[in-house]
Amino acid sequence: MEVLKLCSENGVKVIRQRAKYIEAERPDGLIVFLDVISEKMPKVEADTLRILNAIRVMGKREDVILAVGMVRGMQIARGYAKRYAPESMANVTRALWAMTGGGAYKKTAKRYKAALTA
């Protein structure tokens, strides 16, 4: 499982594993909840969660808090869009990907992506 590999390579201690998440403690003491990525997920969702997991494991505390808040907020927005305004799904999905895919943090996102593909 790629999440466990990411944890072991970065000195992150796994506390508990569940079907949808892994609770872990980073070397700096921050407790994070990593998403388990399913093969059945749409690619954009899986890619977003991979980058979010990398940020949770390797990012500064502030980056972790901001990234989780932004992504979870956008996921809620996508849920509302899907239900109440399906025509806006493409825009909401693009905004979500832009946030995690390097839109504002190109250097940091490249570093996280490199770690995921290594």
Short mmCIF file of N, CA and C in Angstrom, two decimals:
data_model
loop_
_atom_site.label_atom_id
_atom_site.label_comp_id
_atom_site.label_asym_id
_atom_site.label_seq_id
_atom_site.Cartn_x
_atom_site.Cartn_y
_atom_site.Cartn_z
N MET A 1 0.85 -1.17 0.00
CA MET A 1 0.00 0.00 0.00
C MET A 1 0.90 1.24 0.00
N GLU A 2 0.64 2.15 -0.94
CA GLU A 2 1.51 3.31 -1.12
C GLU A 2 1.54 4.24 0.09
N VAL A 3 0.45 4.32 0.85
CA VAL A 3 0.42 5.19 2.02
C VAL A 3 1.39 4.69 3.08
N LEU A 4 1.43 3.40 3.29
CA LEU A 4 2.34 2.83 4.29
C LEU A 4 3.79 3.04 3.88
N LYS A 5 4.08 2.93 2.59
CA LYS A 5 5.43 3.17 2.09
C LYS A 5 5.82 4.63 2.34
N LEU A 6 4.91 5.55 2.05
CA LEU A 6 5.14 6.98 2.27
C LEU A 6 5.44 7.24 3.75
N CYS A 7 4.70 6.59 4.63
CA CYS A 7 4.92 6.75 6.07
C CYS A 7 6.30 6.24 6.47
N SER A 8 6.63 5.03 6.06
CA SER A 8 7.90 4.44 6.48
C SER A 8 9.10 5.22 5.95
N GLU A 9 8.99 5.76 4.75
CA GLU A 9 10.10 6.53 4.17
C GLU A 9 10.31 7.88 4.84
N ASN A 10 9.31 8.34 5.59
CA ASN A 10 9.39 9.66 6.20
C ASN A 10 9.33 9.63 7.73
N GLY A 11 9.53 8.45 8.31
CA GLY A 11 9.57 8.34 9.76
C GLY A 11 8.25 8.57 10.45
N VAL A 12 7.15 8.32 9.75
CA VAL A 12 5.82 8.51 10.30
C VAL A 12 5.34 7.18 10.88
N LYS A 13 4.88 7.23 12.12
CA LYS A 13 4.46 6.02 12.85
C LYS A 13 2.96 5.81 12.66
N VAL A 14 2.59 4.66 12.14
CA VAL A 14 1.19 4.32 11.96
C VAL A 14 0.61 3.92 13.31
N ILE A 15 -0.47 4.58 13.69
CA ILE A 15 -1.12 4.30 14.97
C ILE A 15 -2.25 3.29 14.77
N ARG A 16 -3.06 3.51 13.73
CA ARG A 16 -4.23 2.66 13.51
C ARG A 16 -4.59 2.67 12.03
N GLN A 17 -5.01 1.52 11.53
CA GLN A 17 -5.46 1.41 10.14
C GLN A 17 -6.94 1.08 10.11
N ARG A 18 -7.66 1.79 9.29
CA ARG A 18 -9.08 1.54 9.06
C ARG A 18 -9.29 1.34 7.56
N ALA A 19 -10.50 1.03 7.17
CA ALA A 19 -10.78 0.78 5.75
C ALA A 19 -10.59 2.04 4.90
N LYS A 20 -10.95 3.21 5.44
CA LYS A 20 -10.90 4.43 4.64
C LYS A 20 -9.78 5.39 5.03
N TYR A 21 -9.13 5.17 6.17
CA TYR A 21 -8.07 6.09 6.59
C TYR A 21 -7.04 5.37 7.45
N ILE A 22 -5.90 6.03 7.59
CA ILE A 22 -4.83 5.56 8.46
C ILE A 22 -4.48 6.71 9.40
N GLU A 23 -4.53 6.46 10.69
CA GLU A 23 -4.12 7.46 11.67
C GLU A 23 -2.63 7.28 11.91
N ALA A 24 -1.89 8.38 11.86
CA ALA A 24 -0.44 8.28 12.00
C ALA A 24 0.11 9.49 12.75
N GLU A 25 1.31 9.29 13.33
CA GLU A 25 1.98 10.37 14.04
C GLU A 25 3.29 10.70 13.33
N ARG A 26 3.43 11.96 12.97
CA ARG A 26 4.64 12.43 12.31
C ARG A 26 5.76 12.58 13.33
N PRO A 27 7.01 12.65 12.87
CA PRO A 27 8.12 12.83 13.81
C PRO A 27 8.01 14.08 14.68
N ASP A 28 7.30 15.10 14.18
CA ASP A 28 7.14 16.34 14.97
C ASP A 28 5.96 16.26 15.94
N GLY A 29 5.29 15.08 16.01
CA GLY A 29 4.20 14.89 16.96
C GLY A 29 2.82 15.18 16.41
N LEU A 30 2.72 15.73 15.21
CA LEU A 30 1.41 16.02 14.61
C LEU A 30 0.72 14.72 14.23
N ILE A 31 -0.53 14.57 14.66
CA ILE A 31 -1.33 13.41 14.29
C ILE A 31 -2.05 13.75 12.99
N VAL A 32 -1.94 12.86 12.01
CA VAL A 32 -2.59 13.06 10.72
C VAL A 32 -3.45 11.85 10.38
N PHE A 33 -4.43 12.07 9.55
CA PHE A 33 -5.31 11.01 9.08
C PHE A 33 -5.16 10.93 7.56
N LEU A 34 -4.54 9.85 7.11
CA LEU A 34 -4.23 9.67 5.69
C LEU A 34 -5.35 8.89 5.01
N ASP A 35 -5.72 9.34 3.82
CA ASP A 35 -6.77 8.66 3.08
C ASP A 35 -6.25 7.39 2.43
N VAL A 36 -7.02 6.32 2.51
CA VAL A 36 -6.73 5.09 1.77
C VAL A 36 -7.37 5.28 0.40
N ILE A 37 -6.57 5.07 -0.64
CA ILE A 37 -7.03 5.33 -2.00
C ILE A 37 -7.50 4.03 -2.63
N SER A 38 -8.72 4.05 -3.10
CA SER A 38 -9.33 2.87 -3.72
C SER A 38 -9.09 2.87 -5.23
N GLU A 39 -8.95 1.70 -5.78
CA GLU A 39 -8.78 1.55 -7.23
C GLU A 39 -10.05 1.98 -7.97
N LYS A 40 -11.16 2.01 -7.27
CA LYS A 40 -12.44 2.35 -7.89
C LYS A 40 -12.68 3.85 -7.96
N MET A 41 -11.84 4.65 -7.30
CA MET A 41 -12.01 6.11 -7.29
C MET A 41 -11.73 6.70 -8.66
N PRO A 42 -12.41 7.79 -8.99
CA PRO A 42 -12.04 8.51 -10.21
C PRO A 42 -10.59 9.00 -10.10
N LYS A 43 -9.90 9.07 -11.22
CA LYS A 43 -8.48 9.43 -11.23
C LYS A 43 -8.21 10.77 -10.55
N VAL A 44 -9.02 11.78 -10.86
CA VAL A 44 -8.76 13.10 -10.28
C VAL A 44 -8.89 13.06 -8.76
N GLU A 45 -9.83 12.29 -8.25
CA GLU A 45 -10.00 12.16 -6.79
C GLU A 45 -8.81 11.43 -6.18
N ALA A 46 -8.39 10.34 -6.81
CA ALA A 46 -7.25 9.57 -6.30
C ALA A 46 -5.98 10.41 -6.33
N ASP A 47 -5.75 11.14 -7.41
CA ASP A 47 -4.56 11.99 -7.51
C ASP A 47 -4.57 13.09 -6.45
N THR A 48 -5.74 13.68 -6.23
CA THR A 48 -5.87 14.71 -5.21
C THR A 48 -5.54 14.15 -3.83
N LEU A 49 -6.05 12.96 -3.52
CA LEU A 49 -5.79 12.36 -2.21
C LEU A 49 -4.34 11.94 -2.06
N ARG A 50 -3.69 11.51 -3.14
CA ARG A 50 -2.26 11.16 -3.08
C ARG A 50 -1.44 12.39 -2.69
N ILE A 51 -1.71 13.50 -3.34
CA ILE A 51 -0.97 14.73 -3.03
C ILE A 51 -1.30 15.20 -1.62
N LEU A 52 -2.58 15.13 -1.24
CA LEU A 52 -2.96 15.52 0.12
C LEU A 52 -2.26 14.65 1.16
N ASN A 53 -2.16 13.35 0.91
CA ASN A 53 -1.44 12.46 1.83
C ASN A 53 0.03 12.86 1.91
N ALA A 54 0.64 13.18 0.79
CA ALA A 54 2.05 13.60 0.79
C ALA A 54 2.22 14.88 1.59
N ILE A 55 1.30 15.81 1.45
CA ILE A 55 1.37 17.05 2.23
C ILE A 55 1.22 16.73 3.72
N ARG A 56 0.30 15.85 4.06
CA ARG A 56 0.11 15.47 5.46
C ARG A 56 1.37 14.86 6.06
N VAL A 57 2.08 14.07 5.27
CA VAL A 57 3.28 13.39 5.77
C VAL A 57 4.49 14.30 5.77
N MET A 58 4.70 15.09 4.71
CA MET A 58 5.94 15.83 4.54
C MET A 58 5.83 17.34 4.71
N GLY A 59 4.63 17.88 4.70
CA GLY A 59 4.46 19.33 4.74
C GLY A 59 4.66 19.93 6.11
N LYS A 60 4.88 21.25 6.11
CA LYS A 60 4.91 21.98 7.37
C LYS A 60 3.52 21.92 7.99
N ARG A 61 3.45 22.04 9.30
CA ARG A 61 2.16 21.96 10.00
C ARG A 61 1.12 22.90 9.37
N GLU A 62 1.54 24.13 9.09
CA GLU A 62 0.62 25.12 8.51
C GLU A 62 0.12 24.66 7.15
N ASP A 63 1.01 24.08 6.34
CA ASP A 63 0.62 23.59 5.02
C ASP A 63 -0.38 22.44 5.13
N VAL A 64 -0.18 21.58 6.12
CA VAL A 64 -1.10 20.46 6.33
C VAL A 64 -2.49 20.99 6.65
N ILE A 65 -2.56 21.92 7.58
CA ILE A 65 -3.85 22.46 8.00
C ILE A 65 -4.54 23.16 6.84
N LEU A 66 -3.81 23.99 6.10
CA LEU A 66 -4.40 24.69 4.96
C LEU A 66 -4.85 23.73 3.87
N ALA A 67 -4.01 22.77 3.53
CA ALA A 67 -4.34 21.84 2.45
C ALA A 67 -5.57 21.00 2.79
N VAL A 68 -5.60 20.46 4.00
CA VAL A 68 -6.75 19.64 4.40
C VAL A 68 -8.02 20.48 4.38
N GLY A 69 -7.96 21.69 4.92
CA GLY A 69 -9.14 22.55 4.93
C GLY A 69 -9.62 22.90 3.52
N MET A 70 -8.69 23.25 2.65
CA MET A 70 -9.07 23.62 1.28
C MET A 70 -9.64 22.43 0.53
N VAL A 71 -8.97 21.29 0.60
CA VAL A 71 -9.43 20.12 -0.15
C VAL A 71 -10.77 19.63 0.38
N ARG A 72 -10.91 19.54 1.69
CA ARG A 72 -12.19 19.08 2.24
C ARG A 72 -13.31 20.06 1.88
N GLY A 73 -13.04 21.34 1.92
CA GLY A 73 -14.03 22.33 1.52
C GLY A 73 -14.43 22.18 0.06
N MET A 74 -13.45 21.96 -0.80
CA MET A 74 -13.75 21.77 -2.21
C MET A 74 -14.49 20.47 -2.45
N GLN A 75 -14.19 19.43 -1.67
CA GLN A 75 -14.92 18.18 -1.81
C GLN A 75 -16.40 18.37 -1.43
N ILE A 76 -16.64 19.16 -0.40
CA ILE A 76 -18.02 19.48 -0.01
C ILE A 76 -18.69 20.26 -1.14
N ALA A 77 -17.96 21.23 -1.70
CA ALA A 77 -18.51 22.01 -2.81
C ALA A 77 -18.85 21.10 -4.00
N ARG A 78 -17.97 20.13 -4.28
CA ARG A 78 -18.24 19.20 -5.38
C ARG A 78 -19.50 18.39 -5.11
N GLY A 79 -19.68 17.98 -3.87
CA GLY A 79 -20.90 17.24 -3.51
C GLY A 79 -22.16 18.05 -3.75
N TYR A 80 -22.11 19.33 -3.33
CA TYR A 80 -23.25 20.21 -3.56
C TYR A 80 -23.46 20.45 -5.06
N ALA A 81 -22.36 20.64 -5.78
CA ALA A 81 -22.47 20.88 -7.23
C ALA A 81 -23.09 19.67 -7.92
N LYS A 82 -22.63 18.50 -7.54
CA LYS A 82 -23.15 17.27 -8.16
C LYS A 82 -24.65 17.15 -7.94
N ARG A 83 -25.07 17.52 -6.76
CA ARG A 83 -26.48 17.36 -6.41
C ARG A 83 -27.37 18.49 -6.93
N TYR A 84 -26.88 19.73 -6.81
CA TYR A 84 -27.75 20.87 -7.09
C TYR A 84 -27.39 21.68 -8.34
N ALA A 85 -26.17 21.52 -8.85
CA ALA A 85 -25.75 22.29 -10.02
C ALA A 85 -24.75 21.47 -10.84
N PRO A 86 -25.19 20.36 -11.41
CA PRO A 86 -24.28 19.46 -12.11
C PRO A 86 -23.46 20.14 -13.21
N GLU A 87 -24.00 21.19 -13.79
CA GLU A 87 -23.27 21.91 -14.84
C GLU A 87 -22.00 22.57 -14.32
N SER A 88 -21.87 22.76 -13.02
CA SER A 88 -20.68 23.41 -12.45
C SER A 88 -19.61 22.41 -12.00
N MET A 89 -19.87 21.12 -12.14
CA MET A 89 -18.93 20.10 -11.66
C MET A 89 -17.53 20.26 -12.26
N ALA A 90 -17.45 20.54 -13.55
CA ALA A 90 -16.13 20.67 -14.20
C ALA A 90 -15.34 21.81 -13.58
N ASN A 91 -15.99 22.94 -13.33
CA ASN A 91 -15.29 24.09 -12.74
C ASN A 91 -14.83 23.79 -11.32
N VAL A 92 -15.66 23.17 -10.54
CA VAL A 92 -15.30 22.85 -9.16
C VAL A 92 -14.15 21.84 -9.15
N THR A 93 -14.21 20.84 -10.01
CA THR A 93 -13.15 19.84 -10.08
C THR A 93 -11.83 20.48 -10.52
N ARG A 94 -11.87 21.38 -11.50
CA ARG A 94 -10.65 22.08 -11.94
C ARG A 94 -10.06 22.91 -10.80
N ALA A 95 -10.91 23.57 -10.03
CA ALA A 95 -10.43 24.38 -8.91
C ALA A 95 -9.76 23.49 -7.86
N LEU A 96 -10.35 22.35 -7.58
CA LEU A 96 -9.78 21.41 -6.62
C LEU A 96 -8.42 20.93 -7.09
N TRP A 97 -8.30 20.56 -8.37
CA TRP A 97 -7.03 20.08 -8.90
C TRP A 97 -6.00 21.20 -8.91
N ALA A 98 -6.41 22.41 -9.25
CA ALA A 98 -5.47 23.54 -9.28
C ALA A 98 -4.86 23.78 -7.90
N MET A 99 -5.67 23.60 -6.86
CA MET A 99 -5.17 23.79 -5.49
C MET A 99 -4.10 22.78 -5.13
N THR A 100 -4.36 21.53 -5.41
CA THR A 100 -3.43 20.49 -4.98
C THR A 100 -2.40 20.15 -6.04
N GLY A 101 -2.69 20.43 -7.29
CA GLY A 101 -1.81 20.06 -8.38
C GLY A 101 -0.71 21.05 -8.65
N GLY A 102 -0.63 22.11 -7.89
CA GLY A 102 0.48 23.02 -8.04
C GLY A 102 0.10 24.43 -8.40
N GLY A 103 -1.18 24.74 -8.48
CA GLY A 103 -1.60 26.08 -8.86
C GLY A 103 -0.87 27.19 -8.13
N ALA A 104 -0.92 27.20 -6.82
CA ALA A 104 -0.30 28.27 -6.05
C ALA A 104 1.05 27.87 -5.46
N TYR A 105 1.30 26.61 -5.35
CA TYR A 105 2.52 26.14 -4.71
C TYR A 105 3.29 25.22 -5.64
N LYS A 106 3.73 25.75 -6.79
CA LYS A 106 4.34 24.92 -7.82
C LYS A 106 5.56 24.15 -7.34
N LYS A 107 6.50 24.82 -6.66
CA LYS A 107 7.71 24.12 -6.21
C LYS A 107 7.38 23.05 -5.19
N THR A 108 6.53 23.38 -4.22
CA THR A 108 6.17 22.43 -3.18
C THR A 108 5.42 21.24 -3.78
N ALA A 109 4.48 21.52 -4.69
CA ALA A 109 3.72 20.44 -5.32
C ALA A 109 4.63 19.53 -6.12
N LYS A 110 5.60 20.09 -6.81
CA LYS A 110 6.54 19.27 -7.58
C LYS A 110 7.32 18.34 -6.65
N ARG A 111 7.72 18.85 -5.50
CA ARG A 111 8.46 18.03 -4.54
C ARG A 111 7.59 16.88 -4.03
N TYR A 112 6.33 17.17 -3.72
CA TYR A 112 5.42 16.13 -3.26
C TYR A 112 5.18 15.09 -4.35
N LYS A 113 4.95 15.55 -5.58
CA LYS A 113 4.72 14.63 -6.70
C LYS A 113 5.93 13.75 -6.93
N ALA A 114 7.14 14.35 -6.83
CA ALA A 114 8.35 13.56 -7.02
C ALA A 114 8.46 12.47 -5.97
N ALA A 115 8.09 12.79 -4.74
CA ALA A 115 8.15 11.80 -3.66
C ALA A 115 7.16 10.67 -3.92
N LEU A 116 6.04 10.99 -4.52
CA LEU A 116 5.01 9.97 -4.77
C LEU A 116 5.39 9.05 -5.91
N THR A 117 6.18 9.54 -6.85
CA THR A 117 6.53 8.72 -8.01
C THR A 117 7.86 8.01 -7.82
N ALA A 118 8.58 8.31 -6.75
CA ALA A 118 9.89 7.68 -6.51
C ALA A 118 9.76 6.23 -6.15
#
